[in-house]
């Protein structure tokens, strides 16, 4: 006989089984991008899963900076030659002017080609293939990092699990098609543009936005062609693999690194577009290393953080530019923390400057004595600075950096100067302007308040929606019909054509009728006359 307590327990187990459990799931993260800033966001996200009792396995090329005891990392590193090639390419790119997005994308295409090929090779590595060849492995979910690598989504089919894309950018034309998120170029400004409050988009803006969307359409086409080839290459001729185009219609959700309510653009998103902007930022800062804590704590005149990111290292900079920067910074009354790799070869000694090879940037920005962040306009750094309400001076180098810098200046959070043409006087003037004019700090602080005001933090959203997909074994019910419609149907062009045909037919009919009536009843006497 079964006792009541046991009955309740059995019932609870039955209900649990019915609802589907997401506790202690096996989750696979494919984070093969060679960009350190992408990996930081992706690892910060899966760290949340590990902290909540999930068993996370990740595949990476780079060594993750963010990590957790319960995350198993399968790293397929770059060879020494490949790492050298990457470093050289970034060095060359940092010497070009990259304010034009289309031009810099074309210029980066060779480097991107290398990165995307490397991603494919990573998926073909024996240790990675073992994830699906070894029958002992079972995954409940695949998280796929995005870097123009749609073929990677096929890996989810190999391990028979639903897939979520983790993107390190806001909704855009490359990712929207995966979940049928609308593009709406008429009123959603492109990434490099923005719309004034209380205004619509002008003709010039719409024309620019439309042209840029055409460019990206071509870019998308080229990317998809390469991706389709790599899809064949990576998964071979496995008859169980679906057609590439079918495989693309199977993404459960996309996580975007944005927060529209504070950052814009205000745009429609389908329910499977989930924003987790700022997930890499800790809710509470960790204690700083002692030297930095004392240096900042004793900075009675305030302090400046200078970091040009993880891609551009001191040795890539023009030595004259470094001297100019040192001359300005060493004369300030504020203290300066300068991220500098080569501790033997620093730009110069000065009592107010502390050089450090590695910096807990997020924790330093949280310090109340930091008055200014001089950065390279990487999305990650700008996001952290905005989160902590710190004004910025951005010295962009390449890729999306000039755009990020311009958007930051437009929001009133600081100023920007080109690193390639940096001179002492403008550098000094920009620093003094931001430190003395309170409007920059005020604007960025009020943004910070909006950015943090959410129903769920980025971490909570990420955890909730990831477990949601695991609980429901995918999210096919969230899928937009747009994924199954072609261009003509999606834009109702056939219906406009039908209306046009009906209108023309009616006009022709009316013309015919008028002619008929005229001939029959009005022009009859004429006929009589001629006769
Ligand atoms: C790691 O996972 C084990 C087993 O799931 C759990 O007992 C432990 O608390 C986890 N460790 C951390 C640091 O979360
Ligand atoms: C965690 O995942 C790895 C990789 O699939 C697997 O080998 C291991 O058995 C899993 N651990 C648990 C406790 O499920
Ligand atoms: C789509 O994903 C599900 C798992 O969520 C899988 O069972 C199915 O085979 C996939 N279909 C295609 C066409 O990839
Ligand atoms: C200032 O520096 C001294 C040592 O140089 C240290 O003992 C003290 O704690 C520092 N003050 C703060 C507020 O960090």
Coordinates of C-alpha atoms and ligand atoms in Angstrom, one line a residue:
X1 CA 0.0 0.0 0.0
X2 CA 1.3 3.5 -0.9
X3 CA 1.4 6.0 1.9
X4 CA 0.0 9.5 1.3
X5 CA 3.4 11.1 1.5
X6 CA 4.8 8.7 -1.1
X7 CA 1.7 9.4 -3.2
X8 CA 2.4 13.1 -3.1
X9 CA 6.1 12.5 -4.0
X10 CA 5.1 10.3 -6.9
X11 CA 2.7 12.9 -8.1
X12 CA 5.3 15.6 -7.8
X13 CA 7.7 13.4 -9.9
X14 CA 5.0 12.7 -12.5
X15 CA 4.2 16.5 -12.8
X16 CA 7.9 17.3 -13.0
X17 CA 8.3 14.8 -15.8
X18 CA 5.2 16.1 -17.6
X19 CA 6.4 19.7 -17.4
X20 CA 9.8 18.8 -18.5
X21 CA 12.7 19.6 -16.2
X22 CA 15.6 22.0 -17.0
X23 CA 17.6 21.3 -13.9
X24 CA 21.1 20.2 -14.4
X25 CA 20.9 20.2 -18.2
X26 CA 23.9 19.4 -20.4
X27 CA 24.6 22.5 -22.5
X28 CA 27.1 22.9 -25.3
X29 CA 28.5 26.3 -26.2
X30 CA 30.2 26.7 -29.6
X31 CA 32.1 30.0 -29.1
X32 CA 34.6 29.7 -31.9
X33 CA 35.0 33.4 -32.8
X34 CA 38.6 34.7 -32.7
X35 CA 37.5 38.0 -31.2
X36 CA 38.3 38.2 -27.4
X37 CA 35.4 40.6 -26.8
X38 CA 32.9 38.2 -28.3
X39 CA 34.2 35.4 -26.0
X40 CA 33.9 37.6 -22.9
X41 CA 30.2 38.1 -23.6
X42 CA 29.6 34.5 -24.4
X43 CA 31.5 33.1 -21.5
X44 CA 29.8 35.6 -19.1
X45 CA 26.5 34.2 -20.3
X46 CA 27.3 30.5 -19.8
X47 CA 28.8 31.3 -16.5
X48 CA 25.3 32.1 -15.3
X49 CA 24.2 28.6 -16.4
X50 CA 27.1 26.9 -14.6
X51 CA 26.3 28.9 -11.4
X52 CA 22.8 27.6 -11.6
X53 CA 23.7 24.0 -11.6
X54 CA 24.0 23.2 -15.4
X55 CA 26.8 21.1 -16.9
X56 CA 28.3 23.4 -19.5
X57 CA 30.8 22.3 -22.2
X58 CA 32.3 25.0 -24.5
X59 CA 34.4 24.9 -27.6
X60 CA 36.6 27.9 -28.1
X61 CA 39.7 28.9 -30.2
X62 CA 40.9 31.6 -27.7
X63 CA 41.6 30.9 -24.1
X64 CA 38.6 32.2 -22.1
X65 CA 39.3 35.0 -19.6
X66 CA 35.9 34.5 -18.0
X67 CA 35.5 31.0 -16.7
X68 CA 33.9 28.8 -14.0
X69 CA 34.8 25.5 -12.3
X70 CA 31.8 23.7 -13.8
X71 CA 32.5 24.7 -17.4
X72 CA 34.5 22.2 -19.4
X73 CA 36.5 24.1 -22.0
X74 CA 37.6 22.3 -25.2
X75 CA 40.1 24.8 -26.7
X76 CA 41.3 24.3 -30.3
X77 CA 44.0 27.1 -30.2
X78 CA 45.5 29.0 -33.2
X79 CA 48.9 27.7 -34.2
X80 CA 51.8 30.1 -33.6
X81 CA 51.9 31.1 -37.2
X82 CA 48.1 31.7 -37.3
X83 CA 48.3 33.8 -34.1
X84 CA 51.1 35.9 -35.8
X85 CA 49.0 36.4 -38.9
X86 CA 46.1 37.6 -36.8
X87 CA 48.3 40.0 -34.8
X88 CA 49.9 41.4 -38.0
X89 CA 46.5 41.9 -39.7
X90 CA 45.2 43.8 -36.7
X91 CA 48.4 45.9 -36.8
X92 CA 47.9 46.8 -40.4
X93 CA 44.2 47.6 -40.0
X94 CA 44.9 49.9 -37.0
X95 CA 46.9 52.1 -39.4
X96 CA 44.0 52.6 -41.9
X97 CA 41.2 55.0 -41.7
X98 CA 38.1 53.0 -41.1
X99 CA 35.3 55.6 -40.6
X100 CA 33.4 54.1 -43.6
X101 CA 31.7 50.9 -42.6
X102 CA 31.3 49.4 -46.0
X103 CA 34.9 50.1 -46.9
X104 CA 36.3 48.8 -43.7
X105 CA 34.2 45.6 -44.0
X106 CA 35.6 45.1 -47.5
X107 CA 39.1 45.7 -46.1
X108 CA 38.5 43.3 -43.3
X109 CA 37.1 40.6 -45.7
X110 CA 40.5 38.8 -45.9
X111 CA 40.8 38.7 -42.2
X112 CA 37.2 37.6 -41.8
X113 CA 37.7 34.9 -44.4
X114 CA 40.5 33.6 -42.3
X115 CA 38.5 33.7 -39.0
X116 CA 35.5 32.0 -40.6
X117 CA 37.6 29.2 -42.1
X118 CA 39.3 28.8 -38.7
X119 CA 35.9 28.3 -37.1
X120 CA 35.1 25.6 -39.6
X121 CA 38.4 23.8 -38.9
X122 CA 37.6 24.0 -35.2
X123 CA 34.3 22.2 -35.7
X124 CA 36.2 19.5 -37.7
X125 CA 38.8 19.0 -34.9
X126 CA 38.7 15.4 -33.5
X127 CA 38.0 16.5 -30.0
X128 CA 35.1 18.5 -31.2
X129 CA 33.7 15.9 -33.5
X130 CA 33.9 13.5 -30.6
X131 CA 31.0 15.5 -29.0
X132 CA 28.6 13.9 -31.5
X133 CA 30.5 10.8 -32.5
X134 CA 30.7 9.6 -28.9
X135 CA 27.3 8.1 -28.1
X136 CA 27.9 8.7 -24.4
X137 CA 27.5 12.5 -24.8
X138 CA 24.0 13.8 -24.6
X139 CA 23.1 17.5 -24.9
X140 CA 19.9 19.3 -24.1
X141 CA 20.8 22.5 -25.8
X142 CA 23.4 24.1 -28.1
X143 CA 24.4 27.7 -27.8
X144 CA 26.0 28.9 -31.0
X145 CA 28.2 32.1 -31.0
X146 CA 27.6 34.2 -34.0
X147 CA 30.3 35.3 -36.4
X148 CA 28.8 35.0 -40.0
X149 CA 29.0 31.3 -39.4
X150 CA 25.5 30.0 -40.0
X151 CA 26.8 26.5 -40.9
X152 CA 27.7 26.1 -37.2
X153 CA 24.0 25.8 -36.4
X154 CA 24.1 22.4 -38.1
X155 CA 26.1 21.1 -35.2
X156 CA 22.8 21.1 -33.1
X157 CA 21.3 18.6 -35.5
X158 CA 24.4 16.4 -35.1
X159 CA 23.9 16.3 -31.3
X160 CA 20.1 16.3 -31.7
X161 CA 19.4 19.3 -29.6
X162 CA 17.6 22.7 -30.0
X163 CA 19.9 25.6 -30.8
X164 CA 20.0 29.2 -29.6
X165 CA 22.3 31.9 -31.2
X166 CA 24.3 34.1 -28.9
X167 CA 25.0 37.3 -30.8
X168 CA 27.3 40.0 -29.6
X169 CA 25.4 42.8 -31.4
X170 CA 21.9 44.4 -31.6
X171 CA 19.2 43.0 -34.0
X172 CA 20.5 43.5 -37.5
X173 CA 20.2 42.4 -41.1
X174 CA 22.6 39.4 -40.8
X175 CA 20.8 37.8 -37.8
X176 CA 17.2 38.9 -38.3
X177 CA 16.5 36.3 -41.0
X178 CA 17.2 33.4 -38.6
X179 CA 14.1 34.1 -36.5
X180 CA 12.1 36.2 -39.0
X181 CA 12.7 39.5 -37.2
X182 CA 11.5 42.4 -39.4
X183 CA 14.0 44.7 -41.0
X184 CA 11.8 47.9 -41.4
X185 CA 14.4 50.1 -43.0
X186 CA 11.9 53.0 -43.3
X187 CA 12.0 53.8 -39.6
X188 CA 14.7 51.7 -38.0
X189 CA 17.9 53.5 -38.5
X190 CA 21.0 51.5 -39.5
X191 CA 23.6 50.8 -36.9
X192 CA 25.6 53.9 -37.9
X193 CA 22.6 56.3 -37.7
X194 CA 20.1 57.5 -35.2
X195 CA 16.8 59.4 -35.2
X196 CA 16.1 62.5 -33.1
X197 CA 13.6 62.2 -30.4
X198 CA 10.0 63.1 -31.5
X199 CA 11.0 62.9 -35.2
X200 CA 10.6 60.5 -38.0
X201 CA 13.3 59.5 -40.5
X202 CA 14.0 62.1 -43.2
X203 CA 14.2 61.3 -46.9
X204 CA 18.0 61.5 -46.7
X205 CA 18.1 59.2 -43.8
X206 CA 15.8 56.7 -45.4
X207 CA 17.8 56.8 -48.6
X208 CA 21.0 56.2 -46.7
X209 CA 19.4 53.4 -44.7
X210 CA 18.0 51.8 -47.8
X211 CA 21.3 51.9 -49.6
X212 CA 23.1 50.4 -46.6
X213 CA 20.5 47.6 -46.5
X214 CA 21.2 46.8 -50.1
X215 CA 24.9 46.6 -49.4
X216 CA 24.2 44.2 -46.5
X217 CA 21.9 42.2 -48.7
X218 CA 24.9 41.6 -51.1
X219 CA 27.2 41.0 -48.1
X220 CA 24.6 38.5 -46.8
X221 CA 24.4 36.7 -50.1
X222 CA 28.2 36.3 -50.2
X223 CA 28.3 35.2 -46.6
X224 CA 25.6 32.6 -47.1
X225 CA 27.3 31.2 -50.2
X226 CA 30.5 30.7 -48.2
X227 CA 28.5 29.3 -45.3
X228 CA 26.7 26.8 -47.5
X229 CA 30.1 25.5 -48.8
X230 CA 31.5 25.2 -45.3
X231 CA 28.3 23.4 -44.2
X232 CA 29.0 20.6 -46.7
X233 CA 32.7 20.6 -45.8
X234 CA 32.1 20.4 -42.0
X235 CA 29.4 17.7 -41.9
X236 CA 30.5 15.8 -45.0
X237 CA 27.9 13.9 -46.8
X238 CA 25.9 12.8 -43.8
X239 CA 22.5 11.8 -45.3
X240 CA 20.8 12.6 -42.0
X241 CA 21.8 16.3 -42.3
X242 CA 19.0 18.5 -43.7
X243 CA 19.4 20.8 -46.7
X244 CA 21.3 23.9 -45.7
X245 CA 18.3 26.1 -46.3
X246 CA 16.1 23.9 -44.1
X247 CA 18.7 23.7 -41.3
X248 CA 18.6 27.6 -41.2
X249 CA 14.9 27.5 -40.3
X250 CA 15.5 25.9 -36.9
X251 CA 16.8 28.5 -34.5
X252 CA 14.8 28.6 -31.3
X253 CA 15.9 32.1 -30.1
X254 CA 18.6 34.7 -30.7
X255 CA 20.1 36.5 -27.7
X256 CA 21.2 40.0 -28.7
X257 CA 23.7 42.1 -26.8
X258 CA 21.6 45.2 -26.7
X259 CA 19.0 47.0 -24.6
X260 CA 16.7 49.0 -26.9
X261 CA 14.8 50.8 -24.1
X262 CA 17.9 52.7 -23.2
X263 CA 20.2 52.5 -26.2
X264 CA 17.7 52.4 -29.0
X265 CA 16.8 51.9 -31.8
X266 CA 13.1 51.6 -30.9
X267 CA 12.0 48.8 -33.3
X268 CA 9.7 45.8 -33.4
X269 CA 11.2 42.5 -32.3
X270 CA 9.6 39.0 -32.6
X271 CA 9.2 37.1 -29.2
X272 CA 12.3 35.0 -30.0
X273 CA 14.6 38.0 -30.0
X274 CA 15.8 38.3 -26.5
X275 CA 18.0 41.2 -25.3
X276 CA 20.8 40.5 -22.8
X277 CA 22.9 43.6 -23.3
X278 CA 25.4 44.1 -20.5
X279 CA 25.5 40.5 -19.4
X280 CA 29.3 40.7 -19.1
X281 CA 29.0 43.3 -16.4
X282 CA 28.9 42.1 -12.9
X283 CA 25.9 43.2 -10.8
X284 CA 28.4 43.8 -8.0
X285 CA 32.1 44.6 -8.6
X286 CA 34.8 42.2 -7.3
X287 CA 37.4 43.7 -4.9
X288 CA 40.3 45.3 -6.8
X289 CA 43.9 44.0 -6.6
X290 CA 45.6 45.8 -3.7
X291 CA 48.0 48.0 -5.8
X292 CA 45.1 49.3 -8.0
X293 CA 42.8 49.7 -4.9
X294 CA 45.4 51.8 -3.2
X295 CA 46.3 53.8 -6.3
X296 CA 42.7 54.6 -6.9
X297 CA 41.7 55.1 -3.3
X298 CA 44.5 57.7 -2.8
X299 CA 43.5 59.5 -6.1
X300 CA 42.2 62.6 -4.3
X301 CA 42.0 64.5 -7.6
X302 CA 40.2 61.7 -9.4
X303 CA 41.6 59.1 -11.8
X304 CA 41.5 58.2 -15.5
X305 CA 41.5 54.7 -16.9
X306 CA 43.2 54.2 -20.3
X307 CA 42.8 51.0 -22.2
X308 CA 42.9 50.4 -25.9
X309 CA 41.4 47.0 -25.7
X310 CA 42.6 43.5 -26.1
X311 CA 43.2 43.5 -29.9
X312 CA 45.4 46.6 -30.1
X313 CA 48.5 46.2 -28.0
X314 CA 51.0 48.9 -27.2
X315 CA 53.4 47.6 -29.9
X316 CA 50.9 48.2 -32.6
X317 CA 50.8 51.9 -31.8
X318 CA 52.9 54.5 -33.5
X319 CA 55.8 55.2 -31.0
X320 CA 55.4 59.0 -31.6
X321 CA 51.7 58.7 -30.7
X322 CA 52.6 57.0 -27.4
X323 CA 55.1 59.8 -26.6
X324 CA 52.4 62.4 -27.2
X325 CA 49.9 60.6 -25.0
X326 CA 52.5 60.3 -22.2
X327 CA 53.4 64.0 -22.4
X328 CA 49.8 64.9 -21.9
X329 CA 48.8 62.3 -19.3
X330 CA 52.0 62.8 -17.1
X331 CA 51.1 66.5 -16.7
X332 CA 47.6 65.9 -15.3
X333 CA 46.7 66.3 -11.6
X334 CA 44.5 63.2 -12.0
X335 CA 46.0 59.8 -11.6
X336 CA 46.1 57.5 -14.7
X337 CA 45.8 53.7 -14.9
X338 CA 47.2 52.7 -18.3
X339 CA 46.8 49.2 -19.7
X340 CA 50.3 48.4 -21.2
X341 CA 51.5 44.9 -22.0
X342 CA 55.3 45.3 -22.0
X343 CA 56.2 46.2 -18.4
X344 CA 60.0 46.5 -19.3
X345 CA 59.2 49.1 -22.0
X346 CA 56.7 51.6 -20.6
X347 CA 56.0 54.9 -22.3
X348 CA 57.7 56.7 -19.4
X349 CA 57.8 57.1 -15.6
X350 CA 55.5 59.5 -13.9
X351 CA 54.2 59.5 -10.3
X352 CA 50.6 59.8 -11.5
X353 CA 50.7 56.9 -13.9
X354 CA 50.3 53.2 -13.1
X355 CA 51.0 50.7 -15.9
X356 CA 49.3 47.3 -15.8
X357 CA 49.4 44.4 -18.2
X358 CA 46.0 43.1 -17.2
X359 CA 43.2 45.1 -15.8
X360 CA 39.8 44.2 -14.2
X361 CA 38.3 46.9 -16.4
X362 CA 34.7 46.5 -15.2
X363 CA 35.7 46.6 -11.5
X364 CA 37.9 49.7 -12.0
X365 CA 35.2 51.5 -13.9
X366 CA 32.9 50.9 -10.9
X367 CA 35.3 52.8 -8.6
X368 CA 33.9 56.2 -7.6
X369 CA 37.2 58.0 -8.2
X370 CA 37.3 57.2 -11.9
X371 CA 36.3 60.4 -13.7
X372 CA 37.1 59.5 -17.3
X373 CA 37.6 56.3 -19.5
X374 CA 40.0 56.7 -22.5
X375 CA 39.2 53.7 -24.8
X376 CA 39.3 52.4 -28.3
X377 CA 35.5 52.4 -28.7
X378 CA 35.1 48.7 -28.5
X379 CA 31.4 47.8 -27.8
X380 CA 32.3 46.0 -24.6
X381 CA 34.3 48.9 -23.1
X382 CA 31.7 51.5 -24.0
X383 CA 28.9 49.3 -22.5
X384 CA 30.8 49.0 -19.3
X385 CA 31.5 52.7 -19.1
X386 CA 27.9 53.5 -19.8
X387 CA 26.7 51.0 -17.2
X388 CA 28.9 52.7 -14.6
X389 CA 28.0 56.2 -15.8
X390 CA 31.6 57.2 -16.7
X391 CA 32.2 59.8 -19.5
X392 CA 34.6 58.7 -22.3
X393 CA 37.2 59.9 -24.7
X394 CA 37.3 57.3 -27.6
X395 CA 40.3 56.8 -29.8
X396 CA 38.8 54.3 -32.4
X397 CA 41.0 52.2 -34.6
X398 CA 39.1 49.8 -36.9
X399 CA 36.0 47.7 -37.5
X400 CA 32.9 48.9 -35.7
X401 CA 34.9 51.2 -33.4
X402 CA 34.5 54.5 -35.4
X403 CA 30.8 54.0 -35.5
X404 CA 30.6 53.1 -31.8
X405 CA 32.6 56.3 -31.0
X406 CA 30.4 58.5 -33.1
X407 CA 27.2 57.1 -31.5
X408 CA 28.7 57.6 -28.1
X409 CA 29.6 61.3 -28.9
X410 CA 26.1 61.8 -30.4
X411 CA 24.6 60.6 -27.1
X412 CA 26.7 63.2 -25.3
X413 CA 28.7 60.8 -23.2
X414 CA 32.1 62.2 -24.3
X415 CA 34.4 63.0 -27.2
X416 CA 36.3 61.2 -29.9
X417 CA 39.7 61.7 -31.7
X418 CA 41.3 59.6 -34.3
X419 CA 44.2 57.6 -32.8
X420 CA 46.0 57.7 -36.2
X421 CA 46.3 61.5 -36.2
X422 CA 46.5 62.1 -32.5
X423 CA 48.2 65.4 -31.5
X424 CA 49.1 66.6 -28.0
X425 CA 47.0 69.7 -28.0
X426 CA 43.7 68.3 -29.1
X427 CA 44.2 65.3 -26.8
X428 CA 44.9 67.5 -23.8
X429 CA 41.9 69.8 -24.7
X430 CA 39.5 66.9 -25.0
X431 CA 40.6 65.4 -21.7
X432 CA 40.3 68.8 -19.9
X433 CA 36.9 69.5 -21.5
X434 CA 35.4 66.2 -20.3
X435 CA 36.9 66.6 -16.8
X436 CA 35.7 70.2 -16.4
X437 CA 32.3 70.2 -18.2
X438 CA 29.8 68.3 -16.0
X439 CA 27.3 67.7 -18.9
X440 CA 29.1 64.6 -20.1
X441 CA 29.1 62.9 -16.7
X442 CA 25.5 63.9 -16.2
X443 CA 24.3 62.5 -19.5
X444 CA 26.0 59.2 -19.1
X445 CA 24.8 58.9 -15.5
X446 CA 21.2 59.4 -16.5
X447 CA 21.7 56.8 -19.2
X448 CA 23.1 54.4 -16.6
X449 CA 20.0 54.8 -14.5
X450 CA 17.8 53.8 -17.6
X451 CA 20.1 51.0 -18.6
X452 CA 19.9 49.3 -15.2
X453 CA 16.1 49.6 -14.9
X454 CA 14.7 46.3 -16.3
X455 CA 12.1 43.8 -15.2
X456 CA 14.9 41.1 -15.2
X457 CA 18.6 41.6 -15.2
X458 CA 20.5 40.4 -18.3
X459 CA 21.6 37.4 -16.3
X460 CA 18.1 36.5 -15.2
X461 CA 16.7 36.9 -18.8
X462 CA 19.5 34.7 -20.2
X463 CA 18.9 32.0 -17.6
X464 CA 15.1 32.1 -17.9
X465 CA 15.0 31.9 -21.7
X466 CA 17.7 29.2 -21.9
X467 CA 15.9 27.0 -19.5
X468 CA 12.6 27.8 -21.3
X469 CA 14.0 26.3 -24.5
X470 CA 15.3 23.3 -22.7
X471 CA 11.9 22.8 -20.9
X472 CA 10.0 22.9 -24.2
X473 CA 12.6 21.1 -26.3
X474 CA 13.0 24.0 -28.6
X475 CA 10.7 26.9 -29.4
X476 CA 9.0 26.0 -32.7
X477 CA 5.8 27.7 -31.3
X478 CA 7.6 31.0 -31.3
X479 CA 8.7 30.9 -34.9
X480 CA 7.6 33.7 -37.2
X481 CA 5.8 32.6 -40.4
X482 CA 8.2 35.0 -42.2
X483 CA 10.8 32.2 -42.2
X484 CA 8.6 30.3 -44.6
X485 CA 7.8 33.1 -47.0
X486 CA 9.7 34.4 -50.0
X487 CA 10.3 38.1 -50.7
X488 CA 7.2 38.5 -52.8
X489 CA 4.9 37.0 -50.2
X490 CA 6.6 38.7 -47.3
X491 CA 6.1 42.1 -48.9
X492 CA 2.6 41.4 -50.3
X493 CA 3.9 42.3 -53.7
X494 CA 1.5 39.7 -55.3
X495 CA -1.4 41.4 -53.6
X496 CA -0.4 44.8 -54.8
X497 CA -0.1 43.3 -58.3
X498 CA -3.6 41.8 -57.9
X499 CA -5.0 45.2 -56.9
X500 CA -3.2 46.8 -59.8
X501 CA -4.7 44.2 -62.2
X502 CA -8.2 44.7 -60.8
X503 CA -7.9 48.5 -61.1
X504 CA -6.7 48.3 -64.7
X505 CA -9.5 45.8 -65.5
X506 CA -12.1 48.1 -64.0
X507 CA -10.7 51.1 -65.8
X508 CA -10.7 49.2 -69.1
X509 CA -14.2 48.0 -68.4
X510 CA -15.4 51.5 -67.6
X511 CA -13.8 52.8 -70.8
X512 CA -15.4 50.1 -72.8
X513 CA -18.8 50.8 -71.2
X514 CA -18.6 54.6 -71.7
X515 CA -17.6 54.0 -75.4
X516 CA -20.5 51.6 -75.8
X517 CA -23.0 53.9 -74.2
X518 CA -21.7 56.8 -76.2
X519 CA -21.9 54.9 -79.5
X520 CA -25.2 53.4 -78.7
X521 CA -27.2 56.3 -77.4
X522 CA -25.3 59.6 -77.9
X523 CA -23.5 59.4 -81.2
X524 CA -26.5 57.7 -83.0
X525 CA -27.9 60.9 -84.5
X526 CA -24.4 61.4 -86.0
X527 CA -24.6 58.1 -87.8
X528 CA -28.0 59.1 -89.2
X529 CA -26.4 62.3 -90.4
X530 CA -23.5 60.7 -92.2
X531 CA -25.9 58.2 -93.7
Ligands
LIG1 C1 29.5 22.2 -9.8 O1 28.6 21.2 -10.0 C2 28.5 20.3 -8.9 C3 27.6 19.2 -9.4 O2 26.5 19.6 -10.2 C4 27.9 21.1 -7.8 O3 27.7 20.3 -6.6 C5 28.8 22.3 -7.4 O4 28.3 23.1 -6.4 C6 29.1 23.1 -8.6 N1 30.2 24.0 -8.3 C7 30.0 25.4 -8.4 C8 31.2 26.2 -8.1 O5 29.0 25.9 -8.7
LIG2 C1 29.0 17.0 -18.4 O1 29.2 17.1 -19.8 C2 30.3 16.3 -20.2 C3 30.4 16.6 -21.7 O2 29.4 16.1 -22.4 C4 30.1 14.9 -19.9 O3 31.2 14.1 -20.3 C5 29.9 14.7 -18.4 O4 29.5 13.4 -18.1 C6 28.7 15.6 -17.9 N1 28.6 15.5 -16.5 C7 27.4 15.3 -15.9 C8 27.4 15.3 -14.4 O5 26.4 15.0 -16.6
LIG3 C1 15.3 21.1 -35.8 O1 15.6 20.9 -34.4 C2 15.0 19.8 -33.8 C3 15.5 19.8 -32.3 O2 15.0 21.0 -31.7 C4 15.4 18.5 -34.5 O3 14.7 17.5 -33.9 C5 15.0 18.7 -36.0 O4 15.5 17.5 -36.7 C6 15.7 19.9 -36.6 N1 15.3 20.0 -38.0 C7 16.1 20.4 -38.9 C8 15.5 20.5 -40.3 O5 17.3 20.7 -38.7
LIG4 C1 46.7 54.9 0.2 O1 47.9 54.3 0.1 C2 48.4 53.7 1.3 C3 49.7 53.0 1.0 O2 50.4 53.7 0.0 C4 47.4 52.7 1.8 O3 47.9 52.1 3.1 C5 46.0 53.3 2.0 O4 45.1 52.3 2.3 C6 45.6 54.0 0.7 N1 44.3 54.6 0.9 C7 43.2 54.2 0.3 C8 42.0 54.9 0.6 O5 43.2 53.2 -0.4

